[in-house]
mmCIF file of C-alpha atoms in Angstrom:
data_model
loop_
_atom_site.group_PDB
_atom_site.id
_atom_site.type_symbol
_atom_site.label_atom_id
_atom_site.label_comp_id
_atom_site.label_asym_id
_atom_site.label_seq_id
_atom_site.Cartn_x
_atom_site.Cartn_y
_atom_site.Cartn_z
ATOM 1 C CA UNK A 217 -197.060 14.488 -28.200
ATOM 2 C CA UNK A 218 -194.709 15.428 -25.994
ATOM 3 C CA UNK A 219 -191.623 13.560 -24.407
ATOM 4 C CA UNK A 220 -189.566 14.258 -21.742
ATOM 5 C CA UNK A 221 -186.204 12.786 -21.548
ATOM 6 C CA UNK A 222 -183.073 13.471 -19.067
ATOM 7 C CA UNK A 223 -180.331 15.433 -20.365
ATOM 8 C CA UNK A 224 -177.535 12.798 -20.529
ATOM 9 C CA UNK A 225 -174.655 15.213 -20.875
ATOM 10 C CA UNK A 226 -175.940 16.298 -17.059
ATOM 11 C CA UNK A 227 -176.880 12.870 -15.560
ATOM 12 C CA UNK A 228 -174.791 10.707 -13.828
ATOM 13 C CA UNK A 229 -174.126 7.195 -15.106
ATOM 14 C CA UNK A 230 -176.624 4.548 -13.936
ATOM 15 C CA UNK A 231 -176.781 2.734 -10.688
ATOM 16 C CA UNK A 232 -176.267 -0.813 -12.017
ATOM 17 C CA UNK A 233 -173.425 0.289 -13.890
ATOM 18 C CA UNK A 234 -171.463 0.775 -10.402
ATOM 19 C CA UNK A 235 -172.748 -2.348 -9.260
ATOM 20 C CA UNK A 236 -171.356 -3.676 -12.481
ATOM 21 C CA UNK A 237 -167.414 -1.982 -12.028
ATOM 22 C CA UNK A 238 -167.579 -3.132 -8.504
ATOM 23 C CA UNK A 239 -168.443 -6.411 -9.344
ATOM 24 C CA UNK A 240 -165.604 -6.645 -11.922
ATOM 25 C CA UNK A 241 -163.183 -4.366 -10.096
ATOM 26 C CA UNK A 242 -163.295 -6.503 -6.418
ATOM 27 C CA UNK A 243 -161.650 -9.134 -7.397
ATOM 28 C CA UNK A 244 -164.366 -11.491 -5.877
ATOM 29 C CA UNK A 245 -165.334 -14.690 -8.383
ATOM 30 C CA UNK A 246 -168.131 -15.501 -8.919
ATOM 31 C CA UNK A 247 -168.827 -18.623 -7.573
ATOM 32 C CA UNK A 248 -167.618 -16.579 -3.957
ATOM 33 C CA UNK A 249 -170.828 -14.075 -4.860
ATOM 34 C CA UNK A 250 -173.102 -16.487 -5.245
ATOM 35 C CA UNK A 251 -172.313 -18.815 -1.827
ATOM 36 C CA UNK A 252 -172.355 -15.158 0.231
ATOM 37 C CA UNK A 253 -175.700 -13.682 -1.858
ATOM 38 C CA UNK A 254 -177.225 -16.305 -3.284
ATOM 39 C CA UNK A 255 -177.278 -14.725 -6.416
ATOM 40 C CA UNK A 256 -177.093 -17.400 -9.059
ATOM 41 C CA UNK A 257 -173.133 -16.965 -10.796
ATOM 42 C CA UNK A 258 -175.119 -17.419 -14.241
ATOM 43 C CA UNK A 259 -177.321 -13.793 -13.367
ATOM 44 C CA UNK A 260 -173.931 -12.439 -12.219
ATOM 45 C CA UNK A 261 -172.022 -13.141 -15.192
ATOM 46 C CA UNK A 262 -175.062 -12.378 -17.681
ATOM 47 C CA UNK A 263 -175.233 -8.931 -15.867
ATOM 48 C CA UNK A 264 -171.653 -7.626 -16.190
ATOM 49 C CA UNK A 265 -171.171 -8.627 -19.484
ATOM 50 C CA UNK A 266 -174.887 -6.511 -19.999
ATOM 51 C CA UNK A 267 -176.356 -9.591 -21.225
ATOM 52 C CA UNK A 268 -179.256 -8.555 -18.889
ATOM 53 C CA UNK A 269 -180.389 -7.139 -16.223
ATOM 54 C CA UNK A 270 -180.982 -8.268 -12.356
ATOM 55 C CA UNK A 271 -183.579 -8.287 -10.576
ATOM 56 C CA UNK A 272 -184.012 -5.546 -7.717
ATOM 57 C CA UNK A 273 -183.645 -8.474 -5.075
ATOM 58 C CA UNK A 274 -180.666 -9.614 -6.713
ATOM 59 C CA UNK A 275 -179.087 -6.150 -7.096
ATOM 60 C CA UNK A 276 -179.860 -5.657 -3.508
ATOM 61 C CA UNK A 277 -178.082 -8.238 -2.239
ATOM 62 C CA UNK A 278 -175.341 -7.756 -3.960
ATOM 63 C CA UNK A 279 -174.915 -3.814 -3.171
ATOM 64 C CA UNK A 280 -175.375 -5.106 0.694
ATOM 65 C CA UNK A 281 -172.194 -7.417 0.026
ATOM 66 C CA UNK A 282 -170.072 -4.856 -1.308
ATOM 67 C CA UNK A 283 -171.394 -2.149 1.174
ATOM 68 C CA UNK A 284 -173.181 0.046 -1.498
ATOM 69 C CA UNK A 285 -176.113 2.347 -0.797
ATOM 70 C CA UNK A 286 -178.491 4.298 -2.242
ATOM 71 C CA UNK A 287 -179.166 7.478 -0.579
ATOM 72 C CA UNK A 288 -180.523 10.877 -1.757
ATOM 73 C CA UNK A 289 -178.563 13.829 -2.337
ATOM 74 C CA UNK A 290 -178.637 16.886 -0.485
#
C-alpha cells in the first residue's frame, strides 16, 4: 500500500488556522460575530481554542466578515 502525504516542511499552514488568528487578532468579541454572521459564539469559541472544527457555511461567513478569500495561486 501506498500513501501519499504533503510535504509539511513545503506547505503552507492551513486555511482555518488564518481564520482562527484573525478571529483572535481583530479584536471583535464574540457575541459582535455572532449578531453580524450568525455564527453561534459557542462554534466560535470551540473553534479558536481547536476544540473543533466549523462547518464550511460557518467558516464562510465568517471569512466574508473579515474580508478573507480564497483564491488560487498563479
Amino acid at each position: 500500500m501506498i500513501i501519499h502525504t504533503m510535504n509539511t516542511s513545503q506547505s503552507k499552514p492551513p486555511i482555518s488556522d488564518l481564520l482562527r488568528r484573525t478571529i483572535a487578532e481583530s479584536g471583535v468579541s464574540y457575541n459582535a460575530l455572532q449578531k453580524e454572521t450568525g455564527v453561534t459564539r459557542a462554534s466560535i469559541m470551540r473553534f479558536v481554542r481547536r476544540d473543533q472544527s466549523l462547518r464550511l457555511d460557518m467558516a464562510d461567513r465568517l471569512a466574508a466578515y473579515f474580508d478573507l478569500e480564497l483564491r488560487k495561486k498563479g
